[in-house]
Amino acid sequence: MWNYIKGLIRNGSLLTKFLFGSFVFVAVMTLLAIFGTAGKDSLPFLAIGGFSFFKKYKNRVANYFKNIETVPYWGNKFGLDLCIRLLSEDKFKPYVNKKGRKVRGLEVSESGRWFCIKGQYYPTYLVYDYNGATGDITMIDGTQVRAGDWRFDSILIGGLMEYLNADRTLRLDNAHHTMISTGDCARAFKRIYQGNYQNLATADWDEFRYRWEKELSEIEVRNMNAQNSKDHAKALRNKRIADEALHSRVLMDEEIHEIAYAINQNMIKDFSEWFRMEAFKDDMCICNGVKLLKNLGYPANKVGAQFLFDCLKDIQKPYFEEAVAVLEKYPHDELVARIESSVETAHATGDVLWGAGLIYLSKRIGYEISLAKEEAEAEPMVMSQGKF
C-alpha cells in the first residue's frame, strides 16, 4: 500500500485531488451564497448563467485538475486492489546507469517487474518502447500512453532508454531492418493473450514477454516478400549475422534451425564465445542460446555446458526448464560429475538459488547429490548431541 501512496504523493495526484475537492467546495458555497442573497426574480437568470459558465469552462477545469494515473493504462486493466497488492510485494531503489550514477526520478523494483518514473509505475515486461521525440510510451499491446512532464528531463530519459533498451529494432539480417508498428504489437499480443487482465496481472511477465517477442518475430518475417525471406534465411548462415541475431532478439524456431544447420554443415566455426550469459541482451535472448544447444544435441552442445549450468542459477527464469531438459540428455556419468563440481562451487560461494536449481536437476535424473546426502546423514548425529 505504501508504494502506491508514495506514487500518489510524488506524481501530484493526491495534491490534485485535494485541490479539486477544495475548488468544488468553494464554488458550491459561493453559488449557494449568491442564490441566498439574490431575489426570486433573478434566480432563473443566475441558474442559466451558472450552467453556461460551467459548460464553457468545464473542460479547462477538468484538464487543469487532471487525475495523474499512478499505474498508467495497466492500472485500469488490472484494477486498483490488484495494483496495490502487487506493488506492496516489491521494494524499489534508484536506477543506477552504466556510468554508476543514480538517475533522479527513476526507480526499479528489486524483482525487476516494475519501474517507477516520478511516482508512476509501469510493468517492465509489458512496456515495449519509449519514443523520446513524442514522449509516448508504447505498451506491448500497441497502446501508446503520453508521458508526464518528465519527458523534457534528458538525464531521466537517457536512464529510461538504457533500462528498457527502447531504441532496439527487430533486426532480421544485415540489410533488412524493420521498425515495429503498433499494429504488429497489437496482433502479437492478441495471439498469445488468453483470459482476463486480472490473470495477466499475476502472470509470469518474463515468460509472457518471451512468447510475445517470438510471435512478433514471426509476424515480421511473414511480412517479408519471398525474396527477402530467402535472403533472411541465408543471412543467418553467416557467423557475424547469426551472432548478432542470437544475442539481440527473440528468434523463431525456424531461425534457430537455420543457425544449427550452418553449424552442422561447418559454415559457422568456433562459436564457443556465443555462450556467455553477459553476451545476451536480456533473459528472452538467453532462451535463444538454450534452444540452439537443444537443437545441436549432444555432443555438439558440450561447448555450451557451463552456460547451461549457469542457466540453473534462478529457477524463476524463463529459460530454466528448457536448460534442465537439455542437460538431461547428457550421459549420466558426465552430468553427475558436472553437478557435483557445480554444487561445490555453489556451496563455497553461498549461492542458494543455484543450489536449488542443481538439486532440481539431480532429482530429475534420479541422482542424490553427495553433499546433500552427507548433510542428511550427519543431521541425526547432530540432533543426538543436542546441537542444532
mmCIF file of C-alpha atoms in Angstrom:
data_model
loop_
_atom_site.group_PDB
_atom_site.id
_atom_site.type_symbol
_atom_site.label_atom_id
_atom_site.label_comp_id
_atom_site.label_asym_id
_atom_site.label_seq_id
_atom_site.Cartn_x
_atom_site.Cartn_y
_atom_site.Cartn_z
ATOM 1 C CA MET A 1 0.000 0.000 0.000
ATOM 2 C CA TRP A 2 2.832 2.380 0.896
ATOM 3 C CA ASN A 3 4.355 2.236 -2.602
ATOM 4 C CA TYR A 4 1.026 3.242 -4.106
ATOM 5 C CA ILE A 5 0.574 6.125 -1.625
ATOM 6 C CA LYS A 6 4.117 7.324 -2.351
ATOM 7 C CA GLY A 7 3.212 7.285 -6.035
ATOM 8 C CA LEU A 8 0.157 9.471 -5.396
ATOM 9 C CA ILE A 9 2.312 11.954 -3.488
ATOM 10 C CA ARG A 10 5.203 12.032 -5.970
ATOM 11 C CA ASN A 11 3.150 12.364 -9.127
ATOM 12 C CA GLY A 12 0.992 15.058 -7.568
ATOM 13 C CA SER A 13 -2.236 13.087 -7.847
ATOM 14 C CA LEU A 14 -3.018 13.334 -4.136
ATOM 15 C CA LEU A 15 -2.498 17.106 -4.155
ATOM 16 C CA THR A 16 -4.590 17.394 -7.321
ATOM 17 C CA LYS A 17 -7.492 15.522 -5.737
ATOM 18 C CA PHE A 18 -7.296 17.779 -2.673
ATOM 19 C CA LEU A 19 -7.171 20.967 -4.759
ATOM 20 C CA PHE A 20 -10.029 19.812 -6.962
ATOM 21 C CA GLY A 21 -12.156 18.969 -3.926
ATOM 22 C CA SER A 22 -11.357 22.353 -2.424
ATOM 23 C CA PHE A 23 -12.222 24.104 -5.695
ATOM 24 C CA VAL A 24 -15.576 22.329 -5.935
ATOM 25 C CA PHE A 25 -16.377 23.085 -2.297
ATOM 26 C CA VAL A 26 -15.579 26.803 -2.649
ATOM 27 C CA ALA A 27 -17.508 27.021 -5.929
ATOM 28 C CA VAL A 28 -20.601 25.371 -4.429
ATOM 29 C CA MET A 29 -20.514 27.538 -1.308
ATOM 30 C CA THR A 30 -20.133 30.674 -3.424
ATOM 31 C CA LEU A 31 -23.093 29.751 -5.608
ATOM 32 C CA LEU A 32 -25.216 28.991 -2.550
ATOM 33 C CA ALA A 33 -24.308 32.362 -1.081
ATOM 34 C CA ILE A 34 -25.221 34.138 -4.328
ATOM 35 C CA PHE A 35 -28.519 32.287 -4.617
ATOM 36 C CA GLY A 36 -29.240 33.008 -0.964
ATOM 37 C CA THR A 37 -28.845 36.774 -1.332
ATOM 38 C CA ALA A 38 -30.433 37.095 -4.756
ATOM 39 C CA GLY A 39 -34.038 37.966 -5.295
ATOM 40 C CA LYS A 40 -36.559 35.426 -6.527
ATOM 41 C CA ASP A 41 -36.883 37.160 -9.892
ATOM 42 C CA SER A 42 -33.166 36.879 -10.633
ATOM 43 C CA LEU A 43 -32.782 33.200 -9.686
ATOM 44 C CA PRO A 44 -33.659 31.802 -13.186
ATOM 45 C CA PHE A 45 -31.097 34.123 -14.813
ATOM 46 C CA LEU A 46 -28.432 33.130 -12.277
ATOM 47 C CA ALA A 47 -29.157 29.432 -12.872
ATOM 48 C CA ILE A 48 -28.895 29.843 -16.658
ATOM 49 C CA GLY A 49 -25.726 31.895 -16.311
ATOM 50 C CA GLY A 50 -24.146 29.378 -13.932
ATOM 51 C CA PHE A 51 -24.947 26.478 -16.248
ATOM 52 C CA SER A 52 -23.495 28.331 -19.277
ATOM 53 C CA PHE A 53 -20.308 29.151 -17.355
ATOM 54 C CA PHE A 54 -19.912 25.524 -16.257
ATOM 55 C CA LYS A 55 -20.468 24.213 -19.798
ATOM 56 C CA LYS A 56 -17.936 26.630 -21.258
ATOM 57 C CA TYR A 57 -15.131 26.093 -18.760
ATOM 58 C CA LYS A 58 -15.686 22.507 -17.506
ATOM 59 C CA ASN A 59 -13.036 21.023 -19.848
ATOM 60 C CA ARG A 60 -10.447 23.600 -18.833
ATOM 61 C CA VAL A 61 -11.089 22.935 -15.167
ATOM 62 C CA ALA A 62 -11.027 19.171 -15.694
ATOM 63 C CA ASN A 63 -7.734 19.336 -17.616
ATOM 64 C CA TYR A 64 -6.162 21.576 -15.012
ATOM 65 C CA PHE A 65 -7.111 19.136 -12.273
ATOM 66 C CA LYS A 66 -6.464 16.100 -14.415
ATOM 67 C CA ASN A 67 -6.015 12.937 -12.401
ATOM 68 C CA ILE A 68 -2.488 11.591 -12.939
ATOM 69 C CA GLU A 69 -2.590 7.795 -13.031
ATOM 70 C CA THR A 70 -0.282 6.095 -10.564
ATOM 71 C CA VAL A 71 -0.234 2.968 -12.762
ATOM 72 C CA PRO A 72 -0.813 4.379 -16.274
ATOM 73 C CA TYR A 73 -3.010 2.263 -18.580
ATOM 74 C CA TRP A 74 -2.407 -1.098 -16.879
ATOM 75 C CA GLY A 75 -3.902 0.219 -13.646
ATOM 76 C CA ASN A 76 -7.319 0.460 -15.324
ATOM 77 C CA LYS A 77 -6.883 -3.060 -16.726
ATOM 78 C CA PHE A 78 -5.705 -4.741 -13.519
ATOM 79 C CA GLY A 79 -7.854 -2.844 -11.026
ATOM 80 C CA LEU A 80 -6.876 -0.771 -8.007
ATOM 81 C CA ASP A 81 -6.825 -3.621 -5.475
ATOM 82 C CA LEU A 82 -4.503 -5.803 -7.567
ATOM 83 C CA CYS A 83 -2.145 -2.903 -8.324
ATOM 84 C CA ILE A 84 -1.833 -2.018 -4.652
ATOM 85 C CA ARG A 85 -1.199 -5.672 -3.727
ATOM 86 C CA LEU A 86 1.402 -6.207 -6.453
ATOM 87 C CA LEU A 87 3.278 -3.006 -5.629
ATOM 88 C CA SER A 88 3.196 -3.742 -1.896
ATOM 89 C CA GLU A 89 5.039 -7.010 -2.559
ATOM 90 C CA ASP A 90 8.023 -5.186 -4.054
ATOM 91 C CA LYS A 91 10.752 -2.816 -2.913
ATOM 92 C CA PHE A 92 12.125 -0.020 -5.088
ATOM 93 C CA LYS A 93 15.558 1.511 -5.370
ATOM 94 C CA PRO A 94 17.021 4.295 -7.559
ATOM 95 C CA TYR A 95 18.196 3.193 -11.004
ATOM 96 C CA VAL A 96 21.975 3.387 -11.445
ATOM 97 C CA ASN A 97 23.099 3.980 -15.035
ATOM 98 C CA LYS A 98 26.118 2.462 -16.759
ATOM 99 C CA LYS A 99 28.262 5.357 -15.549
ATOM 100 C CA GLY A 100 27.472 4.420 -11.975
ATOM 101 C CA ARG A 101 25.242 7.428 -11.334
ATOM 102 C CA LYS A 102 21.793 7.368 -9.762
ATOM 103 C CA VAL A 103 19.103 8.667 -12.106
ATOM 104 C CA ARG A 104 16.861 11.007 -10.142
ATOM 105 C CA GLY A 105 13.180 10.232 -10.641
ATOM 106 C CA LEU A 106 13.708 6.688 -11.976
ATOM 107 C CA GLU A 107 13.401 3.679 -9.677
ATOM 108 C CA VAL A 108 13.309 -0.051 -10.377
ATOM 109 C CA SER A 109 11.878 -2.821 -8.238
ATOM 110 C CA GLU A 110 14.095 -5.482 -6.710
ATOM 111 C CA SER A 111 12.119 -8.162 -8.550
ATOM 112 C CA GLY A 112 12.652 -6.394 -11.887
ATOM 113 C CA ARG A 113 8.903 -6.499 -12.573
ATOM 114 C CA TRP A 114 8.303 -2.742 -12.221
ATOM 115 C CA PHE A 115 9.950 0.579 -12.868
ATOM 116 C CA CYS A 116 8.745 3.901 -11.491
ATOM 117 C CA ILE A 117 9.060 7.370 -13.041
ATOM 118 C CA LYS A 118 8.292 10.185 -10.626
ATOM 119 C CA GLY A 119 5.509 8.283 -8.901
ATOM 120 C CA GLN A 120 4.120 6.486 -11.966
ATOM 121 C CA TYR A 121 4.559 2.708 -12.033
ATOM 122 C CA TYR A 122 4.957 0.627 -15.206
ATOM 123 C CA PRO A 123 5.237 -3.195 -15.564
ATOM 124 C CA THR A 124 8.702 -3.583 -17.114
ATOM 125 C CA TYR A 125 7.967 -6.511 -19.424
ATOM 126 C CA LEU A 126 4.621 -5.086 -20.552
ATOM 127 C CA VAL A 127 6.295 -1.933 -21.929
ATOM 128 C CA TYR A 128 7.737 -2.183 -25.429
ATOM 129 C CA ASP A 129 9.176 1.190 -26.337
ATOM 130 C CA TYR A 130 9.732 4.788 -25.327
ATOM 131 C CA ASN A 131 9.813 7.482 -28.004
ATOM 132 C CA GLY A 132 11.914 10.396 -26.797
ATOM 133 C CA ALA A 133 10.716 12.641 -29.632
ATOM 134 C CA THR A 134 6.990 12.344 -28.920
ATOM 135 C CA GLY A 135 7.139 11.381 -25.266
ATOM 136 C CA ASP A 136 4.954 8.310 -25.890
ATOM 137 C CA ILE A 137 5.379 5.023 -24.050
ATOM 138 C CA THR A 138 4.189 2.065 -26.147
ATOM 139 C CA MET A 139 2.803 -0.984 -24.383
ATOM 140 C CA ILE A 140 3.156 -4.482 -25.825
ATOM 141 C CA ASP A 141 -0.487 -4.445 -26.923
ATOM 142 C CA GLY A 142 0.235 -1.416 -29.131
ATOM 143 C CA THR A 143 -1.384 1.172 -26.842
ATOM 144 C CA GLN A 144 0.520 4.450 -26.627
ATOM 145 C CA VAL A 145 0.485 6.488 -23.417
ATOM 146 C CA ARG A 146 1.687 10.091 -23.252
ATOM 147 C CA ALA A 147 4.389 10.531 -20.640
ATOM 148 C CA GLY A 148 4.292 13.255 -17.978
ATOM 149 C CA ASP A 149 6.278 16.465 -17.771
ATOM 150 C CA TRP A 150 9.445 14.464 -17.123
ATOM 151 C CA ARG A 151 9.782 13.868 -20.875
ATOM 152 C CA PHE A 152 11.913 17.011 -21.003
ATOM 153 C CA ASP A 153 14.404 15.606 -18.487
ATOM 154 C CA SER A 154 17.251 14.372 -20.705
ATOM 155 C CA ILE A 155 19.078 12.539 -17.896
ATOM 156 C CA LEU A 156 15.945 10.659 -16.865
ATOM 157 C CA ILE A 157 15.114 9.806 -20.481
ATOM 158 C CA GLY A 158 18.651 8.528 -21.041
ATOM 159 C CA GLY A 159 18.345 6.279 -17.988
ATOM 160 C CA LEU A 160 14.944 5.007 -19.083
ATOM 161 C CA MET A 161 16.092 4.170 -22.606
ATOM 162 C CA GLU A 162 19.168 2.461 -21.197
ATOM 163 C CA TYR A 163 16.984 0.440 -18.820
ATOM 164 C CA LEU A 164 14.409 -0.567 -21.423
ATOM 165 C CA ASN A 165 16.730 -0.846 -24.418
ATOM 166 C CA ALA A 166 13.963 1.187 -26.009
ATOM 167 C CA ASP A 167 15.991 2.083 -29.098
ATOM 168 C CA ARG A 168 16.190 -1.510 -30.355
ATOM 169 C CA THR A 169 14.666 -2.617 -33.646
ATOM 170 C CA LEU A 170 13.853 -6.089 -34.856
ATOM 171 C CA ARG A 171 16.992 -6.995 -36.741
ATOM 172 C CA LEU A 172 16.246 -9.638 -39.340
ATOM 173 C CA ASP A 173 19.545 -9.671 -41.192
ATOM 174 C CA ASN A 174 22.440 -7.404 -42.105
ATOM 175 C CA ALA A 175 20.463 -5.400 -44.671
ATOM 176 C CA HIS A 176 16.840 -5.679 -43.570
ATOM 177 C CA HIS A 177 15.762 -3.685 -40.536
ATOM 178 C CA THR A 178 12.127 -3.386 -39.529
ATOM 179 C CA MET A 179 10.639 -0.803 -37.221
ATOM 180 C CA ILE A 180 7.832 -2.462 -35.305
ATOM 181 C CA SER A 181 4.400 -0.907 -35.816
ATOM 182 C CA THR A 182 1.855 -0.558 -33.034
ATOM 183 C CA GLY A 183 -0.466 -2.672 -35.200
ATOM 184 C CA ASP A 184 2.011 -5.566 -35.198
ATOM 185 C CA CYS A 185 2.400 -5.203 -31.426
ATOM 186 C CA ALA A 186 -1.369 -5.460 -31.030
ATOM 187 C CA ARG A 187 -1.626 -8.504 -33.326
ATOM 188 C CA ALA A 188 1.143 -10.357 -31.461
ATOM 189 C CA PHE A 189 -0.492 -9.539 -28.122
ATOM 190 C CA LYS A 190 -3.910 -10.804 -29.213
ATOM 191 C CA ARG A 191 -2.445 -14.081 -30.473
ATOM 192 C CA ILE A 192 -0.878 -15.011 -27.145
ATOM 193 C CA TYR A 193 -3.261 -13.305 -24.720
ATOM 194 C CA GLN A 194 -5.866 -15.561 -23.165
ATOM 195 C CA GLY A 195 -8.151 -14.855 -20.225
ATOM 196 C CA ASN A 196 -8.831 -11.625 -18.382
ATOM 197 C CA TYR A 197 -6.498 -8.851 -17.305
ATOM 198 C CA GLN A 198 -6.673 -9.930 -13.673
ATOM 199 C CA ASN A 199 -4.991 -13.188 -14.707
ATOM 200 C CA LEU A 200 -2.356 -11.259 -16.643
ATOM 201 C CA ALA A 201 -1.644 -9.089 -13.591
ATOM 202 C CA THR A 202 -0.433 -12.102 -11.632
ATOM 203 C CA ALA A 203 1.107 -13.996 -14.571
ATOM 204 C CA ASP A 204 4.807 -14.634 -15.186
ATOM 205 C CA TRP A 205 5.578 -11.479 -17.182
ATOM 206 C CA ASP A 206 9.026 -12.741 -18.193
ATOM 207 C CA GLU A 207 7.523 -15.795 -19.885
ATOM 208 C CA PHE A 208 4.662 -13.742 -21.346
ATOM 209 C CA ARG A 209 7.105 -11.241 -22.838
ATOM 210 C CA TYR A 210 9.140 -14.071 -24.370
ATOM 211 C CA ARG A 211 6.062 -15.515 -26.099
ATOM 212 C CA TRP A 212 5.090 -12.043 -27.301
ATOM 213 C CA GLU A 213 8.508 -11.294 -28.801
ATOM 214 C CA LYS A 214 8.578 -14.681 -30.510
ATOM 215 C CA GLU A 215 5.143 -14.067 -32.014
ATOM 216 C CA LEU A 216 6.254 -10.602 -33.094
ATOM 217 C CA SER A 217 9.285 -12.064 -34.867
ATOM 218 C CA GLU A 218 7.035 -14.464 -36.774
ATOM 219 C CA ILE A 219 4.740 -11.627 -37.837
ATOM 220 C CA GLU A 220 7.652 -9.543 -39.090
ATOM 221 C CA VAL A 221 9.156 -12.411 -41.096
ATOM 222 C CA ARG A 222 5.754 -13.177 -42.631
ATOM 223 C CA ASN A 223 5.564 -9.531 -43.658
ATOM 224 C CA MET A 224 8.592 -10.016 -45.895
ATOM 225 C CA ASN A 225 8.241 -10.757 -49.558
ATOM 226 C CA ALA A 226 9.513 -14.100 -50.848
ATOM 227 C CA GLN A 227 12.939 -12.824 -51.901
ATOM 228 C CA ASN A 228 13.568 -11.047 -48.617
ATOM 229 C CA SER A 229 12.533 -14.190 -46.751
ATOM 230 C CA LYS A 230 15.094 -16.269 -48.664
ATOM 231 C CA ASP A 231 17.773 -13.638 -48.100
ATOM 232 C CA HIS A 232 16.913 -13.601 -44.423
ATOM 233 C CA ALA A 233 17.388 -17.371 -44.115
ATOM 234 C CA LYS A 234 20.705 -17.272 -45.970
ATOM 235 C CA ALA A 235 21.931 -14.343 -43.868
ATOM 236 C CA LEU A 236 21.676 -16.406 -40.677
ATOM 237 C CA ARG A 237 24.267 -18.802 -42.079
ATOM 238 C CA ASN A 238 26.797 -16.025 -41.714
ATOM 239 C CA LYS A 239 28.558 -16.215 -38.338
ATOM 240 C CA ARG A 240 28.566 -12.466 -37.678
ATOM 241 C CA ILE A 241 24.885 -12.030 -38.543
ATOM 242 C CA ALA A 242 23.834 -15.161 -36.621
ATOM 243 C CA ASP A 243 25.868 -13.972 -33.630
ATOM 244 C CA GLU A 244 24.145 -10.592 -33.623
ATOM 245 C CA ALA A 245 20.648 -12.039 -34.059
ATOM 246 C CA LEU A 246 21.133 -14.706 -31.390
ATOM 247 C CA HIS A 247 22.085 -12.168 -28.742
ATOM 248 C CA SER A 248 19.826 -9.227 -29.626
ATOM 249 C CA ARG A 249 16.265 -10.503 -30.244
ATOM 250 C CA VAL A 250 13.980 -13.490 -29.763
ATOM 251 C CA LEU A 251 14.409 -15.949 -32.623
ATOM 252 C CA MET A 252 11.772 -18.171 -34.194
ATOM 253 C CA ASP A 253 12.277 -21.937 -34.174
ATOM 254 C CA GLU A 254 12.932 -21.839 -37.923
ATOM 255 C CA GLU A 255 15.721 -19.331 -37.382
ATOM 256 C CA ILE A 256 17.279 -21.475 -34.649
ATOM 257 C CA HIS A 257 17.177 -24.446 -37.064
ATOM 258 C CA GLU A 258 18.890 -22.329 -39.735
ATOM 259 C CA ILE A 259 21.788 -21.411 -37.451
ATOM 260 C CA ALA A 260 22.106 -25.011 -36.237
ATOM 261 C CA TYR A 261 22.180 -26.184 -39.861
ATOM 262 C CA ALA A 262 25.014 -23.770 -40.640
ATOM 263 C CA ILE A 263 26.969 -25.080 -37.632
ATOM 264 C CA ASN A 264 26.393 -28.729 -38.557
ATOM 265 C CA GLN A 265 27.458 -28.037 -42.150
ATOM 266 C CA ASN A 266 30.624 -26.353 -40.874
ATOM 267 C CA MET A 267 29.557 -22.989 -42.350
ATOM 268 C CA ILE A 268 29.923 -21.494 -38.872
ATOM 269 C CA LYS A 269 33.039 -22.492 -36.950
ATOM 270 C CA ASP A 270 34.349 -21.742 -33.465
ATOM 271 C CA PHE A 271 31.211 -20.340 -31.879
ATOM 272 C CA SER A 272 32.103 -21.161 -28.258
ATOM 273 C CA GLU A 273 32.225 -17.463 -27.315
ATOM 274 C CA TRP A 274 28.491 -17.181 -28.033
ATOM 275 C CA PHE A 275 27.550 -18.967 -24.811
ATOM 276 C CA ARG A 276 28.291 -16.406 -22.132
ATOM 277 C CA MET A 277 25.412 -15.065 -20.047
ATOM 278 C CA GLU A 278 26.675 -11.476 -20.287
ATOM 279 C CA ALA A 279 26.754 -11.667 -24.090
ATOM 280 C CA PHE A 280 22.954 -11.812 -24.301
ATOM 281 C CA LYS A 281 20.904 -8.621 -24.245
ATOM 282 C CA ASP A 282 18.238 -9.962 -21.878
ATOM 283 C CA ASP A 283 16.603 -13.079 -20.460
ATOM 284 C CA MET A 284 14.489 -13.515 -23.573
ATOM 285 C CA CYS A 285 17.581 -13.797 -25.736
ATOM 286 C CA ILE A 286 19.208 -16.265 -23.350
ATOM 287 C CA CYS A 287 16.364 -18.592 -24.366
ATOM 288 C CA ASN A 288 17.819 -18.472 -27.898
ATOM 289 C CA GLY A 289 21.103 -19.891 -26.645
ATOM 290 C CA VAL A 290 19.389 -22.736 -24.778
ATOM 291 C CA LYS A 291 17.206 -23.598 -27.787
ATOM 292 C CA LEU A 292 20.216 -23.603 -30.124
ATOM 293 C CA LEU A 293 22.096 -26.026 -27.843
ATOM 294 C CA LYS A 294 18.990 -28.216 -27.687
ATOM 295 C CA ASN A 295 18.820 -28.216 -31.481
ATOM 296 C CA LEU A 296 22.511 -29.123 -31.835
ATOM 297 C CA GLY A 297 22.203 -32.069 -29.456
ATOM 298 C CA TYR A 298 24.936 -33.970 -27.668
ATOM 299 C CA PRO A 299 27.949 -33.996 -28.127
ATOM 300 C CA ALA A 300 27.921 -30.862 -30.294
ATOM 301 C CA ASN A 301 26.307 -28.855 -27.496
ATOM 302 C CA LYS A 302 29.070 -29.653 -24.975
ATOM 303 C CA VAL A 303 30.526 -26.308 -25.980
ATOM 304 C CA GLY A 304 27.732 -24.653 -24.012
ATOM 305 C CA ALA A 305 27.683 -26.956 -20.977
ATOM 306 C CA GLN A 306 28.796 -24.292 -18.496
ATOM 307 C CA PHE A 307 26.291 -21.860 -19.989
ATOM 308 C CA LEU A 308 23.504 -24.397 -19.379
ATOM 309 C CA PHE A 309 24.595 -24.826 -15.769
ATOM 310 C CA ASP A 310 24.624 -21.030 -15.378
ATOM 311 C CA CYS A 311 21.004 -21.091 -16.549
ATOM 312 C CA LEU A 312 20.151 -23.093 -13.416
ATOM 313 C CA LYS A 313 21.023 -20.198 -11.106
ATOM 314 C CA ASP A 314 17.459 -18.912 -10.947
ATOM 315 C CA ILE A 315 14.521 -21.318 -11.106
ATOM 316 C CA GLN A 316 12.137 -18.464 -11.976
ATOM 317 C CA LYS A 317 13.829 -17.522 -15.244
ATOM 318 C CA PRO A 318 12.018 -18.408 -18.494
ATOM 319 C CA TYR A 319 14.963 -20.477 -19.743
ATOM 320 C CA PHE A 320 15.387 -22.636 -16.611
ATOM 321 C CA GLU A 321 13.142 -25.586 -17.503
ATOM 322 C CA GLU A 322 14.455 -25.902 -21.048
ATOM 323 C CA ALA A 323 18.071 -25.801 -19.812
ATOM 324 C CA VAL A 324 17.227 -28.707 -17.481
ATOM 325 C CA ALA A 325 15.651 -30.596 -20.395
ATOM 326 C CA VAL A 326 18.830 -30.166 -22.488
ATOM 327 C CA LEU A 327 21.149 -31.279 -19.679
ATOM 328 C CA GLU A 328 19.018 -34.376 -19.037
ATOM 329 C CA LYS A 329 20.176 -35.677 -22.425
ATOM 330 C CA TYR A 330 23.841 -35.667 -21.349
ATOM 331 C CA PRO A 331 25.468 -39.035 -20.468
ATOM 332 C CA HIS A 332 24.682 -39.814 -16.819
ATOM 333 C CA ASP A 333 28.282 -40.077 -15.570
ATOM 334 C CA GLU A 334 29.370 -36.855 -17.257
ATOM 335 C CA LEU A 335 26.333 -34.981 -15.985
ATOM 336 C CA VAL A 336 26.814 -36.224 -12.414
ATOM 337 C CA ALA A 337 30.451 -35.077 -12.424
ATOM 338 C CA ARG A 338 29.407 -31.606 -13.587
ATOM 339 C CA ILE A 339 26.614 -31.443 -10.999
ATOM 340 C CA GLU A 340 28.999 -32.318 -8.159
ATOM 341 C CA SER A 341 31.543 -29.751 -9.314
ATOM 342 C CA SER A 342 28.876 -27.052 -9.571
ATOM 343 C CA VAL A 343 27.435 -27.951 -6.155
ATOM 344 C CA GLU A 344 30.841 -27.442 -4.548
ATOM 345 C CA THR A 345 31.145 -24.022 -6.170
ATOM 346 C CA ALA A 346 27.594 -23.032 -5.195
ATOM 347 C CA HIS A 347 28.181 -24.193 -1.614
ATOM 348 C CA ALA A 348 31.501 -22.327 -1.339
ATOM 349 C CA THR A 349 30.011 -19.086 -2.661
ATOM 350 C CA GLY A 350 26.755 -19.382 -0.725
ATOM 351 C CA ASP A 351 24.683 -19.350 -3.919
ATOM 352 C CA VAL A 352 21.451 -20.809 -2.518
ATOM 353 C CA LEU A 353 19.418 -20.240 -5.694
ATOM 354 C CA TRP A 354 21.941 -22.108 -7.833
ATOM 355 C CA GLY A 355 21.982 -24.899 -5.262
ATOM 356 C CA ALA A 356 18.194 -25.195 -5.585
ATOM 357 C CA GLY A 357 18.488 -25.428 -9.357
ATOM 358 C CA LEU A 358 21.163 -28.127 -9.133
ATOM 359 C CA ILE A 359 19.088 -30.156 -6.677
ATOM 360 C CA TYR A 360 16.114 -29.917 -9.054
ATOM 361 C CA LEU A 361 18.240 -31.226 -11.955
ATOM 362 C CA SER A 362 19.679 -34.053 -9.846
ATOM 363 C CA LYS A 363 16.198 -35.198 -8.796
ATOM 364 C CA ARG A 364 15.078 -35.186 -12.418
ATOM 365 C CA ILE A 365 17.793 -37.706 -13.289
ATOM 366 C CA GLY A 366 17.293 -39.753 -10.111
ATOM 367 C CA TYR A 367 20.612 -38.793 -8.511
ATOM 368 C CA GLU A 368 21.278 -37.716 -4.916
ATOM 369 C CA ILE A 369 23.953 -35.060 -4.539
ATOM 370 C CA SER A 370 26.746 -36.286 -2.255
ATOM 371 C CA LEU A 371 26.853 -33.063 -0.220
ATOM 372 C CA ALA A 372 23.123 -33.229 0.470
ATOM 373 C CA LYS A 373 23.453 -36.912 1.350
ATOM 374 C CA GLU A 374 26.289 -36.233 3.802
ATOM 375 C CA GLU A 375 24.334 -33.433 5.487
ATOM 376 C CA ALA A 376 21.254 -35.659 5.756
ATOM 377 C CA GLU A 377 23.299 -38.456 7.358
ATOM 378 C CA ALA A 378 25.008 -36.039 9.750
ATOM 379 C CA GLU A 379 21.746 -34.449 10.955
ATOM 380 C CA PRO A 380 20.634 -37.311 13.309
ATOM 381 C CA MET A 381 24.098 -37.284 14.950
ATOM 382 C CA VAL A 382 23.933 -33.534 15.498
ATOM 383 C CA MET A 383 20.437 -33.826 16.954
ATOM 384 C CA SER A 384 21.530 -36.604 19.341
ATOM 385 C CA GLN A 385 24.334 -34.370 20.645
ATOM 386 C CA GLY A 386 21.864 -31.569 21.315
ATOM 387 C CA LYS A 387 23.240 -29.390 18.530
ATOM 388 C CA PHE A 388 21.047 -27.501 16.061
#
